[in-house]
mmCIF file of C-alpha atoms and ligand atoms in Angstrom:
data_model
loop_
_atom_site.group_PDB
_atom_site.id
_atom_site.type_symbol
_atom_site.label_atom_id
_atom_site.label_comp_id
_atom_site.label_asym_id
_atom_site.label_seq_id
_atom_site.Cartn_x
_atom_site.Cartn_y
_atom_site.Cartn_z
ATOM 1 C CA MET A 1 4.532 -20.008 29.645
ATOM 2 C CA MET A 2 6.707 -18.159 27.304
ATOM 3 C CA GLN A 3 9.844 -19.712 26.545
ATOM 4 C CA PRO A 4 12.623 -17.733 25.185
ATOM 5 C CA MET A 5 13.290 -19.427 22.067
ATOM 6 C CA GLY A 6 16.468 -17.948 21.152
ATOM 7 C CA ARG A 7 16.571 -15.466 18.291
ATOM 8 C CA SER A 8 16.115 -16.858 14.786
ATOM 9 C CA ALA A 9 17.154 -14.555 12.100
ATOM 10 C CA SER A 10 13.908 -15.594 10.246
ATOM 11 C CA ASN A 11 11.565 -14.059 12.746
ATOM 12 C CA ARG A 12 9.859 -10.796 11.387
ATOM 13 C CA VAL A 13 8.699 -7.568 12.819
ATOM 14 C CA ILE A 14 6.063 -6.383 10.469
ATOM 15 C CA THR A 15 4.172 -2.899 10.621
ATOM 16 C CA ILE A 16 0.682 -2.148 9.678
ATOM 17 C CA THR A 17 0.095 1.358 8.210
ATOM 18 C CA SER A 18 -1.939 3.473 6.099
ATOM 19 C CA GLY A 19 -1.872 7.323 5.749
ATOM 20 C CA LYS A 20 -5.533 7.834 5.704
ATOM 21 C CA GLY A 21 -7.359 6.707 9.027
ATOM 22 C CA GLY A 22 -10.143 4.173 9.384
ATOM 23 C CA VAL A 23 -9.091 1.979 6.351
ATOM 24 C CA GLY A 24 -8.707 -1.387 8.518
ATOM 25 C CA LYS A 25 -5.307 -1.411 10.041
ATOM 26 C CA THR A 26 -6.499 -2.721 13.091
ATOM 27 C CA THR A 27 -8.705 -5.117 11.737
ATOM 28 C CA VAL A 28 -6.065 -6.625 9.580
ATOM 29 C CA THR A 29 -3.371 -6.668 12.522
ATOM 30 C CA ALA A 30 -6.173 -8.693 14.703
ATOM 31 C CA ASN A 31 -7.141 -10.875 12.133
ATOM 32 C CA LEU A 32 -3.550 -11.747 10.316
ATOM 33 C CA SER A 33 -2.203 -12.286 13.787
ATOM 34 C CA ALA A 34 -5.120 -14.740 14.283
ATOM 35 C CA ALA A 35 -4.498 -16.409 10.850
ATOM 36 C CA LEU A 36 -0.776 -16.630 11.813
ATOM 37 C CA ALA A 37 -1.404 -18.142 14.937
ATOM 38 C CA ARG A 38 -3.874 -21.076 13.167
ATOM 39 C CA LEU A 39 -1.010 -21.683 10.892
ATOM 40 C CA GLY A 40 0.800 -22.652 13.919
ATOM 41 C CA ARG A 41 3.265 -19.482 14.280
ATOM 42 C CA ARG A 42 3.935 -17.879 17.623
ATOM 43 C CA VAL A 43 2.729 -14.103 17.418
ATOM 44 C CA ALA A 44 2.988 -11.134 19.314
ATOM 45 C CA CYS A 45 0.907 -7.861 18.167
ATOM 46 C CA ILE A 46 1.408 -4.221 19.472
ATOM 47 C CA ASP A 47 -0.975 -1.743 19.651
ATOM 48 C CA ALA A 48 1.031 1.222 18.876
ATOM 49 C CA ASP A 49 -2.092 3.931 18.951
ATOM 50 C CA ILE A 50 -0.998 5.021 22.134
ATOM 51 C CA GLY A 51 -4.363 6.901 23.291
ATOM 52 C CA LEU A 52 -6.582 5.331 21.166
ATOM 53 C CA ARG A 53 -6.202 1.761 22.048
ATOM 54 C CA ASN A 54 -8.370 -0.601 19.989
ATOM 55 C CA LEU A 55 -6.775 -3.768 19.299
ATOM 56 C CA ASP A 56 -7.216 -5.241 22.748
ATOM 57 C CA LEU A 57 -10.655 -4.829 22.012
ATOM 58 C CA ILE A 58 -11.092 -6.402 18.494
ATOM 59 C CA LEU A 59 -9.075 -9.185 19.884
ATOM 60 C CA GLY A 60 -11.242 -9.488 22.905
ATOM 61 C CA VAL A 61 -8.351 -9.334 25.765
ATOM 62 C CA GLU A 62 -9.586 -5.781 26.838
ATOM 63 C CA ASN A 63 -10.635 -7.053 30.470
ATOM 64 C CA ARG A 64 -7.379 -8.456 31.231
ATOM 65 C CA ILE A 65 -5.236 -5.769 30.855
ATOM 66 C CA VAL A 66 -2.937 -5.189 33.698
ATOM 67 C CA ASN A 67 -0.115 -3.009 32.049
ATOM 68 C CA ASP A 68 0.351 -1.533 29.132
ATOM 69 C CA ILE A 69 3.485 -0.443 26.645
ATOM 70 C CA VAL A 70 4.045 2.790 28.473
ATOM 71 C CA ASP A 71 4.348 1.017 31.784
ATOM 72 C CA VAL A 72 6.788 -1.352 30.035
ATOM 73 C CA VAL A 73 8.797 1.667 28.812
ATOM 74 C CA GLU A 74 8.589 3.932 32.057
ATOM 75 C CA GLY A 75 10.078 0.563 33.712
ATOM 76 C CA ARG A 76 7.008 -0.054 36.015
ATOM 77 C CA CYS A 77 6.764 -3.911 34.816
ATOM 78 C CA GLN A 78 8.389 -6.171 32.536
ATOM 79 C CA LEU A 79 7.861 -6.883 29.107
ATOM 80 C CA GLN A 80 6.506 -10.350 29.888
ATOM 81 C CA GLN A 81 4.150 -8.836 32.187
ATOM 82 C CA ALA A 82 2.375 -6.532 29.807
ATOM 83 C CA LEU A 83 1.499 -9.410 27.522
ATOM 84 C CA ILE A 84 -1.982 -10.850 27.259
ATOM 85 C CA ARG A 85 -2.225 -14.462 25.824
ATOM 86 C CA HIS A 86 -5.263 -14.949 24.000
ATOM 87 C CA LYS A 87 -7.715 -17.321 25.238
ATOM 88 C CA ALA A 88 -8.336 -19.177 21.709
ATOM 89 C CA TYR A 89 -5.153 -18.509 20.527
ATOM 90 C CA PRO A 90 -2.329 -19.766 22.778
ATOM 91 C CA GLU A 91 0.100 -18.765 20.817
ATOM 92 C CA LEU A 92 -0.903 -15.033 19.888
ATOM 93 C CA TYR A 93 -0.330 -12.540 22.512
ATOM 94 C CA VAL A 94 -1.269 -8.693 22.458
ATOM 95 C CA LEU A 95 1.021 -5.850 23.763
ATOM 96 C CA PRO A 96 -1.811 -3.151 24.445
ATOM 97 C CA ALA A 97 -1.290 0.546 24.171
ATOM 98 C CA ALA A 98 -1.774 3.434 26.755
ATOM 99 C CA GLN A 99 -5.332 4.631 27.006
ATOM 100 C CA LYS A 100 -4.846 7.750 28.936
ATOM 101 C CA ARG A 101 -1.342 8.978 27.571
ATOM 102 C CA ASP A 102 -0.421 10.297 24.219
ATOM 103 C CA LYS A 103 2.029 9.006 21.517
ATOM 104 C CA THR A 104 5.040 10.860 22.659
ATOM 105 C CA ALA A 105 4.913 8.617 25.665
ATOM 106 C CA VAL A 106 6.916 6.048 23.620
ATOM 107 C CA SER A 107 10.214 7.161 21.262
ATOM 108 C CA PRO A 108 10.891 5.332 18.132
ATOM 109 C CA ALA A 109 14.097 4.131 19.756
ATOM 110 C CA GLN A 110 12.163 2.483 22.660
ATOM 111 C CA MET A 111 10.135 0.900 20.302
ATOM 112 C CA VAL A 112 12.842 -0.794 18.717
ATOM 113 C CA ARG A 113 13.704 -2.370 21.903
ATOM 114 C CA ILE A 114 10.563 -3.779 22.509
ATOM 115 C CA ALA A 115 10.119 -5.186 19.075
ATOM 116 C CA ASP A 116 13.864 -6.639 19.194
ATOM 117 C CA ASP A 117 12.740 -8.102 22.586
ATOM 118 C CA LEU A 118 9.759 -10.017 21.045
ATOM 119 C CA ARG A 119 11.530 -10.759 18.000
ATOM 120 C CA ALA A 120 13.807 -12.971 20.018
ATOM 121 C CA GLN A 121 10.742 -14.957 21.236
ATOM 122 C CA PHE A 122 8.437 -14.618 18.542
ATOM 123 C CA ASP A 123 8.103 -15.703 14.559
ATOM 124 C CA PHE A 124 5.871 -12.833 14.093
ATOM 125 C CA VAL A 125 5.776 -9.394 15.905
ATOM 126 C CA LEU A 126 2.650 -7.204 14.208
ATOM 127 C CA ILE A 127 2.401 -3.545 15.040
ATOM 128 C CA ASP A 128 -0.592 -1.907 14.392
ATOM 129 C CA SER A 129 -0.140 1.808 13.580
ATOM 130 C CA PRO A 130 -2.025 4.901 14.328
ATOM 131 C CA ALA A 131 -3.272 7.044 11.031
ATOM 132 C CA GLY A 132 -1.231 9.696 10.294
ATOM 133 C CA ILE A 133 2.660 10.918 9.492
ATOM 134 C CA GLU A 134 3.415 11.930 12.977
ATOM 135 C CA ARG A 135 5.251 10.622 15.937
ATOM 136 C CA GLY A 136 2.738 7.663 16.333
ATOM 137 C CA PHE A 137 3.623 6.617 12.913
ATOM 138 C CA LYS A 138 7.001 7.150 13.632
ATOM 139 C CA ASN A 139 7.253 4.991 16.194
ATOM 140 C CA ALA A 140 5.260 2.117 14.685
ATOM 141 C CA VAL A 141 7.839 2.142 11.490
ATOM 142 C CA ALA A 142 10.993 2.336 13.494
ATOM 143 C CA PRO A 143 11.602 -1.451 14.070
ATOM 144 C CA ALA A 144 9.708 -2.596 11.019
ATOM 145 C CA ASP A 145 11.316 -5.313 8.898
ATOM 146 C CA GLU A 146 8.411 -4.981 6.581
ATOM 147 C CA VAL A 147 5.922 -2.713 6.315
ATOM 148 C CA LEU A 148 1.920 -3.837 5.091
ATOM 149 C CA ILE A 149 0.222 -1.018 3.614
ATOM 150 C CA VAL A 150 -3.419 -1.293 4.080
ATOM 151 C CA THR A 151 -5.598 1.144 1.772
ATOM 152 C CA ASN A 152 -9.374 1.030 0.571
ATOM 153 C CA PRO A 153 -9.860 1.166 -3.195
ATOM 154 C CA GLU A 154 -11.041 5.110 -2.942
ATOM 155 C CA VAL A 155 -9.346 8.106 -4.099
ATOM 156 C CA SER A 156 -8.485 9.930 -0.980
ATOM 157 C CA ALA A 157 -7.116 6.428 0.640
ATOM 158 C CA VAL A 158 -4.790 5.664 -2.604
ATOM 159 C CA ARG A 159 -3.412 9.036 -2.664
ATOM 160 C CA ASP A 160 -2.331 9.015 1.319
ATOM 161 C CA ALA A 161 -1.137 5.380 0.790
ATOM 162 C CA ASP A 162 1.193 6.754 -1.981
ATOM 163 C CA ARG A 163 2.459 9.658 0.474
ATOM 164 C CA ILE A 164 3.148 6.916 3.483
ATOM 165 C CA ILE A 165 4.636 4.477 0.900
ATOM 166 C CA GLY A 166 6.926 7.606 -0.387
ATOM 167 C CA MET A 167 8.075 8.352 3.515
ATOM 168 C CA ILE A 168 8.861 4.451 4.006
ATOM 169 C CA GLU A 169 10.890 4.914 0.835
ATOM 170 C CA LEU A 170 12.806 7.671 2.627
ATOM 171 C CA LEU A 171 13.458 5.500 6.046
ATOM 172 C CA GLU A 172 16.904 4.412 6.732
ATOM 173 C CA LYS A 173 16.430 1.042 6.868
ATOM 174 C CA ARG A 174 14.206 0.967 3.837
ATOM 175 C CA PRO A 175 11.635 -1.922 4.830
ATOM 176 C CA PRO A 176 9.894 -3.381 1.925
ATOM 177 C CA SER A 177 6.318 -2.483 1.523
ATOM 178 C CA ARG A 178 3.291 -4.475 0.355
ATOM 179 C CA LEU A 179 -0.089 -3.722 -0.366
ATOM 180 C CA ILE A 180 -3.351 -4.832 1.235
ATOM 181 C CA ILE A 181 -6.576 -3.480 -0.475
ATOM 182 C CA ASN A 182 -9.564 -3.969 2.250
ATOM 183 C CA ARG A 183 -13.239 -3.214 1.685
ATOM 184 C CA VAL A 184 -13.592 -4.221 -2.086
ATOM 185 C CA LYS A 185 -17.090 -4.568 -3.528
ATOM 186 C CA ALA A 186 -16.789 -6.709 -6.350
ATOM 187 C CA GLU A 187 -20.122 -5.563 -7.601
ATOM 188 C CA MET A 188 -19.237 -2.116 -7.881
ATOM 189 C CA VAL A 189 -15.893 -3.008 -9.680
ATOM 190 C CA ARG A 190 -17.955 -4.951 -12.164
ATOM 191 C CA ARG A 191 -20.328 -1.639 -12.793
ATOM 192 C CA GLY A 192 -17.209 0.670 -13.214
ATOM 193 C CA GLU A 193 -18.066 2.134 -10.481
ATOM 194 C CA MET A 194 -15.059 1.469 -7.758
ATOM 195 C CA LEU A 195 -11.320 1.201 -8.267
ATOM 196 C CA SER A 196 -10.424 -2.777 -8.600
ATOM 197 C CA ALA A 197 -7.226 -4.305 -6.805
ATOM 198 C CA ASP A 198 -5.451 -4.000 -10.203
ATOM 199 C CA ASP A 199 -6.154 -0.583 -10.601
ATOM 200 C CA VAL A 200 -4.874 0.271 -7.145
ATOM 201 C CA THR A 201 -1.973 -1.667 -7.463
ATOM 202 C CA ASP A 202 -1.020 -0.019 -10.965
ATOM 203 C CA ILE A 203 -1.439 3.222 -9.193
ATOM 204 C CA LEU A 204 0.889 2.736 -6.232
ATOM 205 C CA SER A 205 3.101 0.275 -8.104
ATOM 206 C CA ILE A 206 3.864 -1.757 -4.935
ATOM 207 C CA GLN A 207 3.716 -5.405 -4.563
ATOM 208 C CA LEU A 208 0.346 -6.469 -3.589
ATOM 209 C CA ILE A 209 -0.104 -9.140 -0.684
ATOM 210 C CA GLY A 210 -3.777 -9.282 -0.319
ATOM 211 C CA VAL A 211 -7.433 -8.379 -1.383
ATOM 212 C CA VAL A 212 -9.908 -7.878 1.576
ATOM 213 C CA PRO A 213 -13.642 -7.959 0.568
ATOM 214 C CA GLU A 214 -16.337 -5.595 2.159
ATOM 215 C CA ASP A 215 -17.826 -7.965 4.578
ATOM 216 C CA GLU A 216 -19.895 -7.456 7.525
ATOM 217 C CA THR A 217 -18.548 -10.349 9.524
ATOM 218 C CA VAL A 218 -15.446 -8.004 10.238
ATOM 219 C CA LEU A 219 -17.734 -5.783 12.406
ATOM 220 C CA ILE A 220 -19.394 -8.806 14.070
ATOM 221 C CA ALA A 221 -16.348 -10.274 14.836
ATOM 222 C CA GLY A 222 -15.247 -7.080 16.323
ATOM 223 C CA ASN A 223 -18.522 -6.905 18.313
ATOM 224 C CA ARG A 224 -17.898 -10.195 19.878
ATOM 225 C CA GLY A 225 -13.849 -9.817 20.029
ATOM 226 C CA MET A 226 -13.103 -12.708 18.276
ATOM 227 C CA PRO A 227 -11.748 -13.091 14.794
ATOM 228 C CA GLU A 228 -13.640 -15.106 12.173
ATOM 229 C CA ALA A 229 -11.868 -17.347 10.095
ATOM 230 C CA ASN A 230 -14.525 -18.961 8.057
ATOM 231 C CA SER A 231 -15.875 -15.643 6.208
ATOM 232 C CA ARG A 232 -15.140 -14.406 3.119
ATOM 233 C CA SER A 233 -12.738 -11.807 4.720
ATOM 234 C CA GLY A 234 -11.375 -14.526 7.162
ATOM 235 C CA GLN A 235 -10.494 -16.451 4.072
ATOM 236 C CA ALA A 236 -8.824 -13.443 2.465
ATOM 237 C CA PHE A 237 -6.524 -12.971 5.954
ATOM 238 C CA ASN A 238 -6.010 -16.602 5.612
ATOM 239 C CA GLU A 239 -4.335 -16.216 1.947
ATOM 240 C CA ILE A 240 -2.491 -13.158 3.315
ATOM 241 C CA ALA A 241 -0.892 -15.067 5.941
ATOM 242 C CA ARG A 242 0.139 -17.911 3.687
ATOM 243 C CA ARG A 243 1.719 -15.525 1.398
ATOM 244 C CA LEU A 244 3.710 -13.946 4.591
ATOM 245 C CA LEU A 245 5.061 -17.447 5.007
ATOM 246 C CA GLY A 246 5.978 -17.478 1.226
ATOM 247 C CA GLU A 247 3.365 -19.605 -0.374
ATOM 248 C CA ASN A 248 2.237 -18.612 -3.650
ATOM 249 C CA VAL A 249 -1.510 -18.590 -3.242
ATOM 250 C CA PRO A 250 -3.311 -17.571 -6.320
ATOM 251 C CA TYR A 251 -5.852 -14.520 -6.142
ATOM 252 C CA THR A 252 -8.924 -16.229 -7.385
ATOM 253 C CA HIS A 253 -11.129 -15.940 -4.192
ATOM 254 C CA SER A 254 -10.477 -12.679 -3.132
ATOM 255 C CA ASN A 255 -10.090 -10.516 -6.239
ATOM 256 C CA PRO A 256 -13.114 -10.799 -8.426
ATOM 257 C CA SER A 257 -11.350 -8.315 -10.958
ATOM 258 C CA GLN A 258 -8.356 -11.147 -11.899
ATOM 259 C CA GLY A 259 -11.172 -13.391 -13.038
ATOM 260 C CA PHE A 260 -11.333 -15.332 -16.613
ATOM 261 C CA PHE A 261 -13.363 -12.412 -18.295
ATOM 262 C CA LYS A 262 -11.203 -9.711 -17.088
ATOM 263 C CA ARG A 263 -8.100 -11.848 -18.788
ATOM 264 C CA LEU A 264 -10.368 -12.167 -21.572
ATOM 265 C CA THR A 265 -10.913 -8.619 -22.096
ATOM 266 C CA ARG A 266 -7.220 -7.886 -21.659
ATOM 267 C CA LEU A 267 -6.241 -10.274 -24.103
ATOM 268 C CA PHE A 268 -8.215 -8.440 -26.686
ATOM 269 C CA SER A 269 -7.576 -4.801 -25.720
ATOM 270 C CA GLY A 270 -3.496 -5.557 -25.081
ATOM 271 C CA SER A 271 -3.988 -3.344 -21.819
ATOM 272 C CA GLY A 272 -1.672 -3.728 -18.980
ATOM 273 C CA ALA A 273 0.976 -1.107 -19.769
ATOM 274 C CA ARG A 274 2.013 0.566 -16.263
ATOM 275 C CA GLN A 275 3.781 3.388 -17.262
ATOM 276 C CA GLY A 276 1.318 6.445 -17.882
ATOM 277 C CA SER A 277 2.425 9.777 -19.674
ATOM 278 C CA VAL A 278 0.324 12.387 -18.347
ATOM 279 C CA PHE A 279 1.323 15.345 -19.678
ATOM 280 C CA ASP A 280 0.664 14.834 -23.594
ATOM 281 C CA GLU A 281 0.172 17.718 -25.411
ATOM 282 C CA MET B 1 -29.380 -6.294 -23.526
ATOM 283 C CA SER B 2 -25.975 -4.529 -24.250
ATOM 284 C CA SER B 3 -25.235 -4.259 -20.457
ATOM 285 C CA PHE B 4 -25.811 -8.264 -20.382
ATOM 286 C CA TRP B 5 -22.905 -8.833 -22.796
ATOM 287 C CA GLU B 6 -20.902 -6.213 -21.067
ATOM 288 C CA ARG B 7 -21.331 -7.664 -17.553
ATOM 289 C CA LEU B 8 -20.245 -11.261 -19.160
ATOM 290 C CA LEU B 9 -17.453 -9.956 -20.737
ATOM 291 C CA GLY B 10 -16.505 -7.906 -17.500
ATOM 292 C CA ARG B 11 -16.201 -4.731 -19.957
ATOM 293 C CA ARG B 12 -15.568 -1.542 -18.287
ATOM 294 C CA ASN B 13 -17.893 1.030 -18.299
ATOM 295 C CA GLN B 14 -15.785 3.772 -19.759
ATOM 296 C CA THR B 15 -17.747 6.840 -18.368
ATOM 297 C CA GLY B 16 -17.667 4.803 -14.923
ATOM 298 C CA SER B 17 -16.276 6.614 -12.133
ATOM 299 C CA ARG B 18 -14.009 4.008 -11.628
ATOM 300 C CA ASN B 19 -12.096 5.269 -14.630
ATOM 301 C CA VAL B 20 -12.364 8.892 -13.697
ATOM 302 C CA ALA B 21 -10.975 7.777 -10.284
ATOM 303 C CA LYS B 22 -7.790 5.875 -11.778
ATOM 304 C CA GLU B 23 -7.233 9.217 -14.087
ATOM 305 C CA ARG B 24 -7.518 11.597 -11.409
ATOM 306 C CA LEU B 25 -5.420 9.632 -9.212
ATOM 307 C CA GLN B 26 -2.526 9.292 -11.335
ATOM 308 C CA LEU B 27 -2.829 12.774 -12.448
ATOM 309 C CA VAL B 28 -2.644 14.428 -8.746
ATOM 310 C CA LEU B 29 0.011 11.729 -7.931
ATOM 311 C CA VAL B 30 2.473 13.009 -10.347
ATOM 312 C CA THR B 31 2.321 16.235 -8.542
ATOM 313 C CA ASP B 32 2.500 14.858 -5.089
ATOM 314 C CA ARG B 33 5.327 12.532 -5.919
ATOM 315 C CA SER B 34 7.555 15.193 -7.633
ATOM 316 C CA ASP B 35 6.286 18.361 -5.698
ATOM 317 C CA LEU B 36 5.785 19.996 -9.137
ATOM 318 C CA PRO B 37 2.427 21.734 -9.803
ATOM 319 C CA PRO B 38 0.959 21.171 -13.380
ATOM 320 C CA GLU B 39 1.466 25.252 -14.226
ATOM 321 C CA THR B 40 5.307 24.891 -12.883
ATOM 322 C CA ILE B 41 5.788 21.641 -14.817
ATOM 323 C CA GLN B 42 4.263 23.717 -17.937
ATOM 324 C CA ARG B 43 6.482 26.629 -17.340
ATOM 325 C CA MET B 44 9.639 24.406 -17.214
ATOM 326 C CA LYS B 45 8.696 22.849 -20.501
ATOM 327 C CA ASP B 46 8.278 26.326 -22.407
ATOM 328 C CA GLU B 47 11.800 27.404 -20.727
ATOM 329 C CA ILE B 48 13.580 23.780 -21.939
ATOM 330 C CA ILE B 49 12.323 24.819 -25.128
ATOM 331 C CA ALA B 50 13.200 28.330 -25.215
ATOM 332 C CA VAL B 51 16.864 27.553 -24.140
ATOM 333 C CA ILE B 52 17.467 24.854 -26.765
ATOM 334 C CA SER B 53 15.651 27.093 -29.511
ATOM 335 C CA LYS B 54 18.836 29.502 -28.633
ATOM 336 C CA TYR B 55 21.150 27.111 -29.774
ATOM 337 C CA VAL B 56 19.384 24.990 -32.556
ATOM 338 C CA PRO B 57 16.095 25.483 -34.516
ATOM 339 C CA ILE B 58 13.841 22.632 -33.185
ATOM 340 C CA ALA B 59 10.523 21.399 -34.837
ATOM 341 C CA HIS B 60 8.124 22.949 -32.233
ATOM 342 C CA ASP B 61 4.921 20.790 -33.354
ATOM 343 C CA LYS B 62 6.555 17.531 -32.761
ATOM 344 C CA VAL B 63 8.099 18.262 -29.349
ATOM 345 C CA GLU B 64 7.151 15.849 -26.279
ATOM 346 C CA ILE B 65 8.284 16.557 -22.798
ATOM 347 C CA ASN B 66 6.317 14.765 -20.300
ATOM 348 C CA LEU B 67 6.705 13.646 -16.590
ATOM 349 C CA GLU B 68 6.458 9.701 -16.841
ATOM 350 C CA GLN B 69 5.588 7.343 -13.797
ATOM 351 C CA ARG B 70 8.154 4.465 -14.151
ATOM 352 C CA GLN B 71 7.335 2.470 -10.971
ATOM 353 C CA ARG B 72 7.363 4.784 -8.177
ATOM 354 C CA ASP B 73 9.864 6.754 -9.933
ATOM 355 C CA ASN B 74 9.238 10.154 -11.852
ATOM 356 C CA TRP B 75 11.128 10.548 -15.327
ATOM 357 C CA LEU B 76 11.259 13.637 -17.168
ATOM 358 C CA VAL B 77 11.148 12.375 -20.615
ATOM 359 C CA ALA B 78 11.660 14.539 -23.698
ATOM 360 C CA ASP B 79 11.659 13.952 -27.234
ATOM 361 C CA ILE B 80 13.121 17.106 -29.304
ATOM 362 C CA PRO B 81 13.376 16.839 -33.012
ATOM 363 C CA LEU B 82 15.789 19.251 -34.130
ATOM 364 C CA VAL B 83 15.134 21.043 -37.749
ATOM 365 C CA ARG B 84 17.736 20.166 -40.172
ATOM 366 C CA ALA B 85 19.616 23.000 -41.198
ATOM 367 C CA ILE B 86 19.768 23.558 -44.793
ATOM 368 C CA GLN B 87 22.774 24.833 -45.942
ATOM 369 C CA SER B 88 22.497 27.382 -48.945
ATOM 370 C CA GLY B 89 24.019 26.257 -52.167
ATOM 371 C CA SER B 90 25.247 22.523 -51.546
ATOM 372 C CA VAL B 91 22.586 20.018 -50.937
ATOM 373 C CA SER B 92 24.859 17.188 -49.667
ATOM 374 C CA LEU B 93 24.061 13.382 -49.459
ATOM 375 C CA THR B 94 26.426 12.890 -46.819
ATOM 376 C CA ASP B 95 25.420 14.170 -43.141
ATOM 377 C CA SER B 96 27.015 17.726 -42.522
ATOM 378 C CA THR B 97 28.880 16.680 -39.499
ATOM 379 C CA THR B 98 30.610 13.672 -41.332
ATOM 380 C CA ALA B 99 31.795 16.219 -43.775
ATOM 381 C CA ASP B 100 33.253 18.191 -41.218
ATOM 382 C CA ASP B 101 35.106 16.007 -39.733
ATOM 383 C CA ALA B 102 36.766 15.234 -42.897
HETATM 384 N N1 ATP C 1 -13.132 -5.588 4.952
HETATM 385 C C1 ATP C 1 -13.922 -4.666 5.625
HETATM 386 N N2 ATP C 1 -15.250 -5.101 5.810
HETATM 387 C C2 ATP C 1 -16.258 -4.585 6.347
HETATM 388 N N3 ATP C 1 -16.121 -3.142 7.297
HETATM 389 C C3 ATP C 1 -14.503 -3.397 7.714
HETATM 390 C C4 ATP C 1 -13.853 -3.952 6.840
HETATM 391 N N4 ATP C 1 -12.406 -3.883 7.514
HETATM 392 C C5 ATP C 1 -12.840 -2.725 8.365
HETATM 393 N N5 ATP C 1 -14.383 -2.482 8.535
HETATM 394 C C6 ATP C 1 -14.647 -1.494 9.365
HETATM 395 O O1 ATP C 1 -14.066 -0.374 9.342
HETATM 396 C C7 ATP C 1 -13.952 0.368 10.510
HETATM 397 C C8 ATP C 1 -12.201 0.979 10.548
HETATM 398 O O2 ATP C 1 -11.726 -0.227 10.833
HETATM 399 P P1 ATP C 1 -10.444 -0.279 11.597
HETATM 400 O O3 ATP C 1 -10.808 0.088 13.281
HETATM 401 O O4 ATP C 1 -9.651 -1.620 11.378
HETATM 402 O O5 ATP C 1 -9.250 0.989 11.027
HETATM 403 P P2 ATP C 1 -8.135 1.540 11.245
HETATM 404 O O6 ATP C 1 -7.364 1.845 10.360
HETATM 405 O O7 ATP C 1 -7.318 0.790 12.240
HETATM 406 O O8 ATP C 1 -8.587 2.719 11.827
HETATM 407 P P3 ATP C 1 -7.643 4.042 12.710
HETATM 408 O O9 ATP C 1 -7.035 4.850 11.563
HETATM 409 O O10 ATP C 1 -8.849 4.812 13.369
HETATM 410 O O11 ATP C 1 -6.918 3.549 13.669
HETATM 411 C C9 ATP C 1 -14.391 -0.650 11.633
HETATM 412 O O12 ATP C 1 -15.808 -0.570 12.008
HETATM 413 C C10 ATP C 1 -14.240 -1.951 10.905
HETATM 414 O O13 ATP C 1 -15.495 -3.048 11.014
HETATM 415 MG MG1 MG C 2 -6.667 1.403 14.538
#
């Protein structure tokens, strides 16, 4: 049973968002929630993608939904009655989105109230944001203490990430943003045909918190509705979870561009300057 | 052969789409972040140069006005060398402003 644990100042609401759709927000939310639960943390994740709920499916709790977030907001049930406990991770709970309503069914203020309630009971509250910059995004970031921006090493996803980072900088609360680069194909980076994690981090100029490789296990785990801890992507999510907890985890496994040869060529070329002058004549 | 060494050293493929992507993104983000399209920036530069030229002669060929990205902020950085006025008559070794002050 859920015991209110007394609000702790260290409990955190973290919103996972992106700009461009389909880059892996739901994947990150599900896998990071599981990774934090494995590390012994109490985690609640909220599906803020009202009308297009998916987090329940990826976490395998879709058959046990009785109430959803809109039922809570509209007073048809208590918050506790809408939370679904994960079968494999007893410290992980899911608050599902409504499937037959739209984003306007919840307001940013209502989202803040729900997140505050959960923050009092859980070490981590993770919010899976819908794509875009409309109401759903505003709902998802309203209660955020921190934001994780997910992008792919691909021009349109990076550009949209930049736009979202700019919008988060304009929020009253100004939650700090960190970057997750998902679906990196090491082999393509090596061939010079894909932006590396360093490239993307340089361009966006925000702090990196994780690099997740392209990994078919993500799809397989989604099919099963059970996050996979022991794959390459699972390892990357474990690392992100540990960085969230303040551990200094080096990027060796998941980021091939950070390898020895990269550093060697850097040494010789003396590159690494961040600021780029673009309009030289 | 050379591709073996390139791979071993992780050398960048300079013509690969990775570098093209990086350059194009850096350019488009200057516009996105500042809301200034390249033509507008060019017009602004021309006007800045014209205004300054009204007051003081400048070395046009050495002018540099660039929009730079410093972390997530845009900076308009200008280096505008002035042409030193050569007064007819005296060629003084001291700077003209010091002479005026005296
Ligand atoms: N690291 C990865 N390797 C391989 N496939 C991935 C990876 N991450 C995500 N995917 C796949 O990409 C697709 C989109 O992922 P996901 O649903 O998490 O994105 P999203 O950002 O939540 O999308 P939306 O904007 O529609 O909510 C899924 O099919 C997922 O399996
Ligand atoms: Mg999603």
